[in-house]
Amino acid sequence: MSQRRTTGDAGRATIRDVAERAGVSVASVSRVLSGNYPVSEELRRRVMKVVRDLDYVTNAHARSLAGGGTPTVAILINNITGAAFAHVAKGVEGAATLRGWLSIVGTTGDDPERELTLVNLMRQQGADAVVLLGGAYDYDEYQLRMARFARSLDAAGSHLVLVGRPPLEGDVPATTIDYDNESGAYAMASYLLSAGHRRVLVLPGPAELTTAQGRLRGARRAFEAYGVPFDQGLVRHGPYDDEHGYAAVQAALHETPDFTAVLAGTDIVAAGAMQALRGAGLRVPDDVSITGFDDIPLASQLTPQLTTVHVPYEEMGRVALRAVADRRQGTGGGARRKSGDAEHLVLGTHVVVRDSVRPPKRQR
Amino acid sequence: MSQRRTTGDAGRATIRDVAERAGVSVASVSRVLSGNYPVSEELRRRVMKVVRDLDYVTNAHARSLAGGGTPTVAILINNITGAAFAHVAKGVEGAATLRGWLSIVGTTGDDPERELTLVNLMRQQGADAVVLLGGAYDYDEYQLRMARFARSLDAAGSHLVLVGRPPLEGDVPATTIDYDNESGAYAMASYLLSAGHRRVLVLPGPAELTTAQGRLRGARRAFEAYGVPFDQGLVRHGPYDDEHGYAAVQAALHETPDFTAVLAGTDIVAAGAMQALRGAGLRVPDDVSITGFDDIPLASQLTPQLTTVHVPYEEMGRVALRAVADRRQGTGGGARRKSGDAEHLVLGTHVVVRDSVRPPKRQR
DNA sequence: GGACCCTTGGGATACGGTTCCGGCACGGAC
DNA sequence: GTCCGTGCCGGAACCGTATCCCAAGGGTCC
């Protein structure tokens, strides 16, 4: 006499309950449900009826323990509410769903400690891939830390994907999906320069953030290409938020009021800058031009609509998942990939011209 | 001679590998790691060293199968990139993390079929709670469908939480976290009326969406309270996006151009409306006033900053998680909760006054 | 000094599936 | 009529961890 729970009432139904009630073996039920083994029509019908009656679903933990299981991708993001990375997450999630993968998300809140915790948590969960979103801080420790993550995950049969972060140096088993910050900023700055602007307030973002560094470099290169002196005094670093945009413009209006355009590191920063200009009685773009970066929905909701650099965030997410899915596919085949194959994909950006830029007026 | 994998190289290390290498039993390793049983310092040190050497993490699937395991909450959302619900998700995730819970998200893309699939998927995953975000369509089938979800989850020891949706009728085991659409709209409309507006263009949202219905009701009630006739001809339904706001205002400018204010069902819709007004050469708020609903970051990034109804989205997320966590706590105690206890929490909203409303000009 | 208690470690079992392997019935070929 | 394949099905061994139960050892109290 089985001592296990007799009245199968508490908790969820097990495969054994189904088997018992259908008068078949556990193995048969499993086969009917996974459908990877021939089963008679009669048996299938009988089992499926009980499954419906009991509203049975298989226990994913048990299944993945026994070998089967749904592939899972973990998305680690510092802030869900940031529009740009929400789009990446959407891309990953969409592509995952398409392939029958499951997505888990965790938010790091920019806390390196929490990042570590989460990577380990995902390792416990047996995630087949861990996607890390967001600009990385340029600490020396970063490379080591990420390399360790990459190797840990690789050893566990998982894989690290860095999105919107700089690639890792050396032979580290990680995939990087990146976009060209520098070229984007170069193109945007060139656009301003060709419109006739010479004195441009540059708000690249946080000085320690690699994306901000790239955007600043691109801008500077454009000035060089145009033979226009680049005034370091017109560069103001600060966080990627509207408050910084607002404050930076206010300060600049006092200290270096001769600028005719603002090259913002982010659409959000541009929004803040626009507010500050309006507050000072300046019109956009008649008196001052503004450009953004990212091309999030906000850009086209502002008035005037923002001329900005389009970054294919959602596409990046899709690409990220495709990269790991393909890799997984490939691994199953004959030759085992050499473990340390680092992959680095760079996606292009382009300028989206809207209404926030006009040639500078003669005088200010 | 153990026939299991001898070179522990492929795949992740198991607890057995650790035990073997540390020269102790599997049980001891488990105890060291879970820390809920006294262990000698010597043993702890030896085990921990091996754990670090092997970079071992426990298999979450095995753990949760064996009874332990991390509590998990599933967040089902139709679109991650929607700012309002991203904030709810953030609230849930934050509160979950605080309690050591894991969060899984899935996006439904407004597809009922996919919603069903996801709920079952989460049931498989053994989610301790499933949080469903987003306005519900007012189909007849909705109540039945959700009731079925609720009972299925309840039977499996899980729990359904509806956020921003109408509560379920009858004795259904589900928790609802809601906010008062009607009161919010009532307050907002009253604000416009007290500023002197009489002809107000109302853009509540999709007619089938319960939130839109509530917001419309609130507006109408305010008009009644002020003794101002409510003109159904000034109501235009449509999706919650900026394009609808734009199109609706454009159409209204042709057909009923005497309105002096726009009561938008969403900040996004308000943004679109604002664009259309500007495009027609009208100033905001000098010529036409605008109000929104939701108070997402966009509201304060527009120019002028949008007067809108604040909805405590992130708070709702936190409350949602707290509700299920408490319930879980309570269940462990003596008296088993009656299974069909439906809970319904309503959070308040309030008007945030910014710069987009002014008394109407005499003539138009 | 002996009995008893308390601390600590190990063996065994259960969790809910998947899958390998053996068996049984049936049918066709000789 | 026997032999052998073929097609379905059931029994049982695992997947990796937690925990119950028992044994051994040392300390304490009488």
mmCIF file of N, CA, C and O in Angstrom, chain B residues 44-121:
data_model
loop_
_atom_site.group_PDB
_atom_site.id
_atom_site.type_symbol
_atom_site.label_atom_id
_atom_site.label_comp_id
_atom_site.label_asym_id
_atom_site.label_seq_id
_atom_site.Cartn_x
_atom_site.Cartn_y
_atom_site.Cartn_z
ATOM 1 N N ARG B 44 32.931 23.045 8.059
ATOM 2 C CA ARG B 44 32.448 24.172 7.263
ATOM 3 C C ARG B 44 33.577 24.737 6.413
ATOM 4 O O ARG B 44 33.418 24.984 5.222
ATOM 5 N N ARG B 45 34.722 24.907 7.013
ATOM 6 C CA ARG B 45 35.841 25.476 6.258
ATOM 7 C C ARG B 45 36.234 24.584 5.098
ATOM 8 O O ARG B 45 36.448 25.037 3.979
ATOM 9 N N ARG B 46 36.330 23.293 5.391
ATOM 10 C CA ARG B 46 36.756 22.373 4.345
ATOM 11 C C ARG B 46 35.771 22.393 3.172
ATOM 12 O O ARG B 46 36.152 22.455 2.022
ATOM 13 N N VAL B 47 34.497 22.329 3.507
ATOM 14 C CA VAL B 47 33.479 22.317 2.457
ATOM 15 C C VAL B 47 33.508 23.614 1.649
ATOM 16 O O VAL B 47 33.513 23.606 0.421
ATOM 17 N N MET B 48 33.557 24.731 2.348
ATOM 18 C CA MET B 48 33.510 26.008 1.652
ATOM 19 C C MET B 48 34.687 26.191 0.708
ATOM 20 O O MET B 48 34.561 26.786 -0.352
ATOM 21 N N LYS B 49 35.810 25.674 1.117
ATOM 22 C CA LYS B 49 36.980 25.794 0.243
ATOM 23 C C LYS B 49 36.741 25.063 -1.076
ATOM 24 O O LYS B 49 36.999 25.592 -2.150
ATOM 25 N N VAL B 50 36.235 23.842 -0.967
ATOM 26 C CA VAL B 50 35.950 23.077 -2.184
ATOM 27 C C VAL B 50 34.892 23.774 -3.027
ATOM 28 O O VAL B 50 34.978 23.829 -4.255
ATOM 29 N N VAL B 51 33.883 24.319 -2.351
ATOM 30 C CA VAL B 51 32.827 25.028 -3.069
ATOM 31 C C VAL B 51 33.432 26.163 -3.888
ATOM 32 O O VAL B 51 33.107 26.342 -5.065
ATOM 33 N N ARG B 52 34.338 26.895 -3.278
ATOM 34 C CA ARG B 52 34.964 27.990 -4.019
ATOM 35 C C ARG B 52 35.833 27.447 -5.152
ATOM 36 O O ARG B 52 35.804 27.963 -6.267
ATOM 37 N N ASP B 53 36.599 26.419 -4.857
ATOM 38 C CA ASP B 53 37.483 25.861 -5.880
ATOM 39 C C ASP B 53 36.693 25.393 -7.101
ATOM 40 O O ASP B 53 37.086 25.638 -8.236
ATOM 41 N N LEU B 54 35.599 24.727 -6.814
ATOM 42 C CA LEU B 54 34.811 24.175 -7.923
ATOM 43 C C LEU B 54 33.828 25.196 -8.499
ATOM 44 O O LEU B 54 33.165 24.925 -9.497
ATOM 45 N N ASP B 55 33.710 26.356 -7.835
ATOM 46 C CA ASP B 55 32.751 27.369 -8.263
ATOM 47 C C ASP B 55 31.358 26.755 -8.316
ATOM 48 O O ASP B 55 30.621 26.919 -9.280
ATOM 49 N N TYR B 56 31.054 26.051 -7.239
ATOM 50 C CA TYR B 56 29.799 25.298 -7.197
ATOM 51 C C TYR B 56 28.608 26.167 -6.811
ATOM 52 O O TYR B 56 28.709 26.998 -5.925
ATOM 53 N N VAL B 57 27.514 25.975 -7.493
ATOM 54 C CA VAL B 57 26.234 26.536 -7.045
ATOM 55 C C VAL B 57 25.202 25.411 -7.056
ATOM 56 O O VAL B 57 25.252 24.532 -7.908
ATOM 57 N N THR B 58 24.284 25.473 -6.118
ATOM 58 C CA THR B 58 23.294 24.404 -6.051
ATOM 59 C C THR B 58 22.355 24.482 -7.241
ATOM 60 O O THR B 58 22.080 25.552 -7.768
ATOM 61 N N ASN B 59 21.843 23.360 -7.636
ATOM 62 C CA ASN B 59 20.886 23.285 -8.730
ATOM 63 C C ASN B 59 19.501 23.635 -8.206
ATOM 64 O O ASN B 59 18.911 22.914 -7.412
ATOM 65 N N ALA B 60 19.016 24.776 -8.682
ATOM 66 C CA ALA B 60 17.748 25.277 -8.158
ATOM 67 C C ALA B 60 16.599 24.312 -8.439
ATOM 68 O O ALA B 60 15.678 24.195 -7.642
ATOM 69 N N HIS B 61 16.652 23.639 -9.560
ATOM 70 C CA HIS B 61 15.569 22.715 -9.901
ATOM 71 C C HIS B 61 15.528 21.558 -8.907
ATOM 72 O O HIS B 61 14.473 21.221 -8.373
ATOM 73 N N ALA B 62 16.686 21.001 -8.676
ATOM 74 C CA ALA B 62 16.745 19.887 -7.735
ATOM 75 C C ALA B 62 16.304 20.345 -6.357
ATOM 76 O O ALA B 62 15.550 19.666 -5.665
ATOM 77 N N ARG B 63 16.770 21.520 -6.002
ATOM 78 C CA ARG B 63 16.428 22.034 -4.684
ATOM 79 C C ARG B 63 14.933 22.215 -4.532
ATOM 80 O O ARG B 63 14.343 21.797 -3.538
ATOM 81 N N SER B 64 14.312 22.827 -5.503
ATOM 82 C CA SER B 64 12.893 23.096 -5.325
ATOM 83 C C SER B 64 12.099 21.803 -5.442
ATOM 84 O O SER B 64 11.012 21.680 -4.889
ATOM 85 N N LEU B 65 12.658 20.841 -6.142
ATOM 86 C CA LEU B 65 11.980 19.557 -6.222
ATOM 87 C C LEU B 65 12.018 18.872 -4.857
ATOM 88 O O LEU B 65 11.057 18.247 -4.425
ATOM 89 N N ALA B 66 13.108 19.029 -4.192
ATOM 90 C CA ALA B 66 13.283 18.361 -2.904
ATOM 91 C C ALA B 66 12.591 19.102 -1.772
ATOM 92 O O ALA B 66 12.700 18.703 -0.624
ATOM 93 N N GLY B 67 11.922 20.165 -2.065
ATOM 94 C CA GLY B 67 11.165 20.822 -1.018
ATOM 95 C C GLY B 67 11.622 22.227 -0.740
ATOM 96 O O GLY B 67 10.812 23.102 -0.480
ATOM 97 N N GLY B 68 12.920 22.480 -0.788
ATOM 98 C CA GLY B 68 13.398 23.833 -0.529
ATOM 99 C C GLY B 68 13.007 24.738 -1.677
ATOM 100 O O GLY B 68 11.914 24.651 -2.198
ATOM 101 N N GLY B 69 13.910 25.611 -2.073
ATOM 102 C CA GLY B 69 13.647 26.372 -3.270
ATOM 103 C C GLY B 69 13.249 27.804 -3.027
ATOM 104 O O GLY B 69 12.700 28.150 -1.987
ATOM 105 N N THR B 70 13.543 28.642 -3.996
ATOM 106 C CA THR B 70 13.247 30.057 -3.906
ATOM 107 C C THR B 70 11.811 30.314 -4.337
ATOM 108 O O THR B 70 11.402 29.840 -5.386
ATOM 109 N N PRO B 71 11.082 31.069 -3.550
ATOM 110 C CA PRO B 71 9.744 31.456 -3.988
ATOM 111 C C PRO B 71 9.842 32.297 -5.255
ATOM 112 O O PRO B 71 10.787 33.070 -5.423
ATOM 113 N N THR B 72 8.890 32.126 -6.107
ATOM 114 C CA THR B 72 8.947 32.781 -7.410
ATOM 115 C C THR B 72 7.636 33.480 -7.732
ATOM 116 O O THR B 72 6.565 32.943 -7.486
ATOM 117 N N VAL B 73 7.766 34.664 -8.255
ATOM 118 C CA VAL B 73 6.571 35.367 -8.710
ATOM 119 C C VAL B 73 6.682 35.598 -10.211
ATOM 120 O O VAL B 73 7.744 35.955 -10.712
ATOM 121 N N ALA B 74 5.615 35.350 -10.907
ATOM 122 C CA ALA B 74 5.591 35.555 -12.348
ATOM 123 C C ALA B 74 4.836 36.834 -12.666
ATOM 124 O O ALA B 74 3.773 37.085 -12.105
ATOM 125 N N ILE B 75 5.413 37.637 -13.526
ATOM 126 C CA ILE B 75 4.769 38.880 -13.927
ATOM 127 C C ILE B 75 4.387 38.768 -15.393
ATOM 128 O O ILE B 75 5.246 38.579 -16.244
ATOM 129 N N LEU B 76 3.115 38.860 -15.648
ATOM 130 C CA LEU B 76 2.641 38.777 -17.029
ATOM 131 C C LEU B 76 2.132 40.143 -17.448
ATOM 132 O O LEU B 76 1.240 40.713 -16.826
ATOM 133 N N ILE B 77 2.684 40.646 -18.538
ATOM 134 C CA ILE B 77 2.472 42.038 -18.902
ATOM 135 C C ILE B 77 2.304 42.049 -20.407
ATOM 136 O O ILE B 77 2.883 41.230 -21.103
ATOM 137 N N ASN B 78 1.480 42.952 -20.929
ATOM 138 C CA ASN B 78 1.318 42.880 -22.378
ATOM 139 C C ASN B 78 2.410 43.591 -23.157
ATOM 140 O O ASN B 78 2.656 43.258 -24.298
ATOM 141 N N ASN B 79 3.078 44.518 -22.526
ATOM 142 C CA ASN B 79 4.124 45.213 -23.254
ATOM 143 C C ASN B 79 5.108 45.840 -22.274
ATOM 144 O O ASN B 79 4.765 46.779 -21.575
ATOM 145 N N ILE B 80 6.315 45.326 -22.252
ATOM 146 C CA ILE B 80 7.296 45.834 -21.286
ATOM 147 C C ILE B 80 7.580 47.299 -21.500
ATOM 148 O O ILE B 80 7.924 48.017 -20.582
ATOM 149 N N THR B 81 7.476 47.749 -22.733
ATOM 150 C CA THR B 81 7.920 49.100 -23.027
ATOM 151 C C THR B 81 6.884 50.151 -22.637
ATOM 152 O O THR B 81 7.144 51.334 -22.745
ATOM 153 N N GLY B 82 5.725 49.720 -22.202
ATOM 154 C CA GLY B 82 4.754 50.691 -21.707
ATOM 155 C C GLY B 82 5.214 51.202 -20.356
ATOM 156 O O GLY B 82 5.429 50.424 -19.439
ATOM 157 N N ALA B 83 5.350 52.507 -20.233
ATOM 158 C CA ALA B 83 5.966 53.067 -19.036
ATOM 159 C C ALA B 83 5.191 52.735 -17.771
ATOM 160 O O ALA B 83 5.764 52.355 -16.749
ATOM 161 N N ALA B 84 3.873 52.846 -17.842
ATOM 162 C CA ALA B 84 3.073 52.663 -16.641
ATOM 163 C C ALA B 84 3.285 51.262 -16.068
ATOM 164 O O ALA B 84 3.623 51.099 -14.892
ATOM 165 N N PHE B 85 3.148 50.260 -16.893
ATOM 166 C CA PHE B 85 3.232 48.915 -16.369
ATOM 167 C C PHE B 85 4.662 48.481 -16.109
ATOM 168 O O PHE B 85 4.908 47.606 -15.283
ATOM 169 N N ALA B 86 5.590 49.137 -16.762
ATOM 170 C CA ALA B 86 6.979 48.883 -16.409
ATOM 171 C C ALA B 86 7.219 49.280 -14.968
ATOM 172 O O ALA B 86 7.967 48.628 -14.242
ATOM 173 N N HIS B 87 6.544 50.343 -14.539
ATOM 174 C CA HIS B 87 6.706 50.759 -13.151
ATOM 175 C C HIS B 87 6.088 49.749 -12.188
ATOM 176 O O HIS B 87 6.625 49.502 -11.117
ATOM 177 N N VAL B 88 4.971 49.200 -12.567
ATOM 178 C CA VAL B 88 4.381 48.159 -11.721
ATOM 179 C C VAL B 88 5.351 46.985 -11.623
ATOM 180 O O VAL B 88 5.635 46.477 -10.538
ATOM 181 N N ALA B 89 5.867 46.597 -12.762
ATOM 182 C CA ALA B 89 6.805 45.475 -12.784
ATOM 183 C C ALA B 89 7.995 45.768 -11.887
ATOM 184 O O ALA B 89 8.457 44.908 -11.135
ATOM 185 N N LYS B 90 8.464 47.001 -11.951
ATOM 186 C CA LYS B 90 9.583 47.380 -11.108
ATOM 187 C C LYS B 90 9.223 47.236 -9.633
ATOM 188 O O LYS B 90 10.021 46.749 -8.823
ATOM 189 N N GLY B 91 8.009 47.658 -9.305
ATOM 190 C CA GLY B 91 7.561 47.553 -7.926
ATOM 191 C C GLY B 91 7.507 46.105 -7.468
ATOM 192 O O GLY B 91 7.985 45.764 -6.387
ATOM 193 N N VAL B 92 6.946 45.261 -8.288
ATOM 194 C CA VAL B 92 6.858 43.839 -7.945
ATOM 195 C C VAL B 92 8.257 43.264 -7.805
ATOM 196 O O VAL B 92 8.584 42.616 -6.807
ATOM 197 N N GLU B 93 9.078 43.532 -8.786
ATOM 198 C CA GLU B 93 10.419 42.959 -8.791
ATOM 199 C C GLU B 93 11.209 43.430 -7.579
ATOM 200 O O GLU B 93 11.882 42.633 -6.917
ATOM 201 N N GLY B 94 11.108 44.713 -7.295
ATOM 202 C CA GLY B 94 11.846 45.248 -6.155
ATOM 203 C C GLY B 94 11.427 44.594 -4.843
ATOM 204 O O GLY B 94 12.258 44.143 -4.060
ATOM 205 N N ALA B 95 10.130 44.516 -4.640
ATOM 206 C CA ALA B 95 9.627 43.920 -3.408
ATOM 207 C C ALA B 95 9.982 42.438 -3.346
ATOM 208 O O ALA B 95 10.275 41.895 -2.279
ATOM 209 N N ALA B 96 9.965 41.797 -4.493
ATOM 210 C CA ALA B 96 10.301 40.374 -4.549
ATOM 211 C C ALA B 96 11.759 40.166 -4.139
ATOM 212 O O ALA B 96 12.071 39.336 -3.292
ATOM 213 N N THR B 97 12.619 40.942 -4.733
ATOM 214 C CA THR B 97 14.043 40.845 -4.429
ATOM 215 C C THR B 97 14.295 41.050 -2.948
ATOM 216 O O THR B 97 15.078 40.338 -2.329
ATOM 217 N N LEU B 98 13.602 42.034 -2.411
ATOM 218 C CA LEU B 98 13.756 42.355 -0.995
ATOM 219 C C LEU B 98 13.483 41.138 -0.120
ATOM 220 O O LEU B 98 14.110 40.940 0.918
ATOM 221 N N ARG B 99 12.548 40.319 -0.545
ATOM 222 C CA ARG B 99 12.179 39.152 0.242
ATOM 223 C C ARG B 99 12.889 37.895 -0.238
ATOM 224 O O ARG B 99 12.588 36.797 0.207
ATOM 225 N N GLY B 100 13.788 38.068 -1.181
ATOM 226 C CA GLY B 100 14.506 36.898 -1.686
ATOM 227 C C GLY B 100 13.703 36.078 -2.672
ATOM 228 O O GLY B 100 14.006 34.926 -2.922
ATOM 229 N N TRP B 101 12.686 36.679 -3.226
ATOM 230 C CA TRP B 101 11.905 35.986 -4.238
ATOM 231 C C TRP B 101 12.535 36.203 -5.603
ATOM 232 O O TRP B 101 13.243 37.182 -5.836
ATOM 233 N N LEU B 102 12.218 35.317 -6.506
ATOM 234 C CA LEU B 102 12.679 35.429 -7.876
ATOM 235 C C LEU B 102 11.532 35.925 -8.747
ATOM 236 O O LEU B 102 10.386 35.588 -8.497
ATOM 237 N N SER B 103 11.851 36.722 -9.753
ATOM 238 C CA SER B 103 10.795 37.190 -10.650
ATOM 239 C C SER B 103 11.002 36.652 -12.060
ATOM 240 O O SER B 103 12.109 36.679 -12.573
ATOM 241 N N ILE B 104 9.944 36.204 -12.634
ATOM 242 C CA ILE B 104 9.946 35.820 -14.036
ATOM 243 C C ILE B 104 8.984 36.744 -14.755
ATOM 244 O O ILE B 104 7.935 37.044 -14.208
ATOM 245 N N VAL B 105 9.333 37.224 -15.934
ATOM 246 C CA VAL B 105 8.346 37.988 -16.684
ATOM 247 C C VAL B 105 8.057 37.335 -18.021
ATOM 248 O O VAL B 105 8.891 36.665 -18.598
ATOM 249 N N GLY B 106 6.861 37.552 -18.468
ATOM 250 C CA GLY B 106 6.494 37.122 -19.798
ATOM 251 C C GLY B 106 5.626 38.204 -20.386
ATOM 252 O O GLY B 106 4.954 38.922 -19.654
ATOM 253 N N THR B 107 5.682 38.370 -21.688
ATOM 254 C CA THR B 107 4.830 39.380 -22.293
ATOM 255 C C THR B 107 3.783 38.707 -23.160
ATOM 256 O O THR B 107 4.063 37.759 -23.877
ATOM 257 N N THR B 108 2.585 39.234 -23.039
ATOM 258 C CA THR B 108 1.455 38.604 -23.712
ATOM 259 C C THR B 108 1.152 39.252 -25.054
ATOM 260 O O THR B 108 0.519 38.642 -25.901
ATOM 261 N N GLY B 109 1.601 40.486 -25.229
ATOM 262 C CA GLY B 109 1.321 41.168 -26.490
ATOM 263 C C GLY B 109 -0.161 41.256 -26.785
ATOM 264 O O GLY B 109 -0.579 41.214 -27.934
ATOM 265 N N ASP B 110 -0.964 41.396 -25.710
ATOM 266 C CA ASP B 110 -2.415 41.548 -25.871
ATOM 267 C C ASP B 110 -3.075 40.348 -26.542
ATOM 268 O O ASP B 110 -4.174 40.454 -27.056
ATOM 269 N N ASP B 111 -2.391 39.221 -26.527
ATOM 270 C CA ASP B 111 -2.943 38.039 -27.177
ATOM 271 C C ASP B 111 -3.483 37.085 -26.115
ATOM 272 O O ASP B 111 -2.730 36.524 -25.336
ATOM 273 N N PRO B 112 -4.803 36.909 -26.060
ATOM 274 C CA PRO B 112 -5.412 36.057 -25.031
ATOM 275 C C PRO B 112 -4.868 34.624 -25.091
ATOM 276 O O PRO B 112 -4.719 33.970 -24.065
ATOM 277 N N GLU B 113 -4.591 34.174 -26.287
ATOM 278 C CA GLU B 113 -4.073 32.825 -26.451
ATOM 279 C C GLU B 113 -2.732 32.688 -25.743
ATOM 280 O O GLU B 113 -2.471 31.741 -25.012
ATOM 281 N N ARG B 114 -1.913 33.687 -25.977
ATOM 282 C CA ARG B 114 -0.596 33.672 -25.367
ATOM 283 C C ARG B 114 -0.685 33.826 -23.847
ATOM 284 O O ARG B 114 0.127 33.283 -23.106
ATOM 285 N N GLU B 115 -1.681 34.551 -23.420
ATOM 286 C CA GLU B 115 -1.897 34.722 -21.989
ATOM 287 C C GLU B 115 -2.147 33.362 -21.344
ATOM 288 O O GLU B 115 -1.558 33.026 -20.311
ATOM 289 N N LEU B 116 -2.981 32.578 -21.988
ATOM 290 C CA LEU B 116 -3.286 31.237 -21.485
ATOM 291 C C LEU B 116 -2.019 30.387 -21.425
ATOM 292 O O LEU B 116 -1.715 29.742 -20.420
ATOM 293 N N THR B 117 -1.286 30.399 -22.526
ATOM 294 C CA THR B 117 -0.040 29.648 -22.584
ATOM 295 C C THR B 117 0.885 30.032 -21.438
ATOM 296 O O THR B 117 1.464 29.164 -20.774
ATOM 297 N N LEU B 118 0.991 31.318 -21.217
ATOM 298 C CA LEU B 118 1.914 31.788 -20.185
ATOM 299 C C LEU B 118 1.468 31.393 -18.784
ATOM 300 O O LEU B 118 2.289 30.996 -17.957
ATOM 301 N N VAL B 119 0.186 31.501 -18.534
ATOM 302 C CA VAL B 119 -0.292 31.116 -17.208
ATOM 303 C C VAL B 119 0.045 29.642 -16.958
ATOM 304 O O VAL B 119 0.514 29.270 -15.878
ATOM 305 N N ASN B 120 -0.160 28.819 -17.951
ATOM 306 C CA ASN B 120 0.169 27.406 -17.782
ATOM 307 C C ASN B 120 1.665 27.202 -17.609
ATOM 308 O O ASN B 120 2.103 26.374 -16.815
ATOM 309 N N LEU B 121 2.413 27.950 -18.369
ATOM 310 C CA LEU B 121 3.867 27.847 -18.257
ATOM 311 C C LEU B 121 4.306 28.177 -16.835
ATOM 312 O O LEU B 121 5.146 27.494 -16.245
#
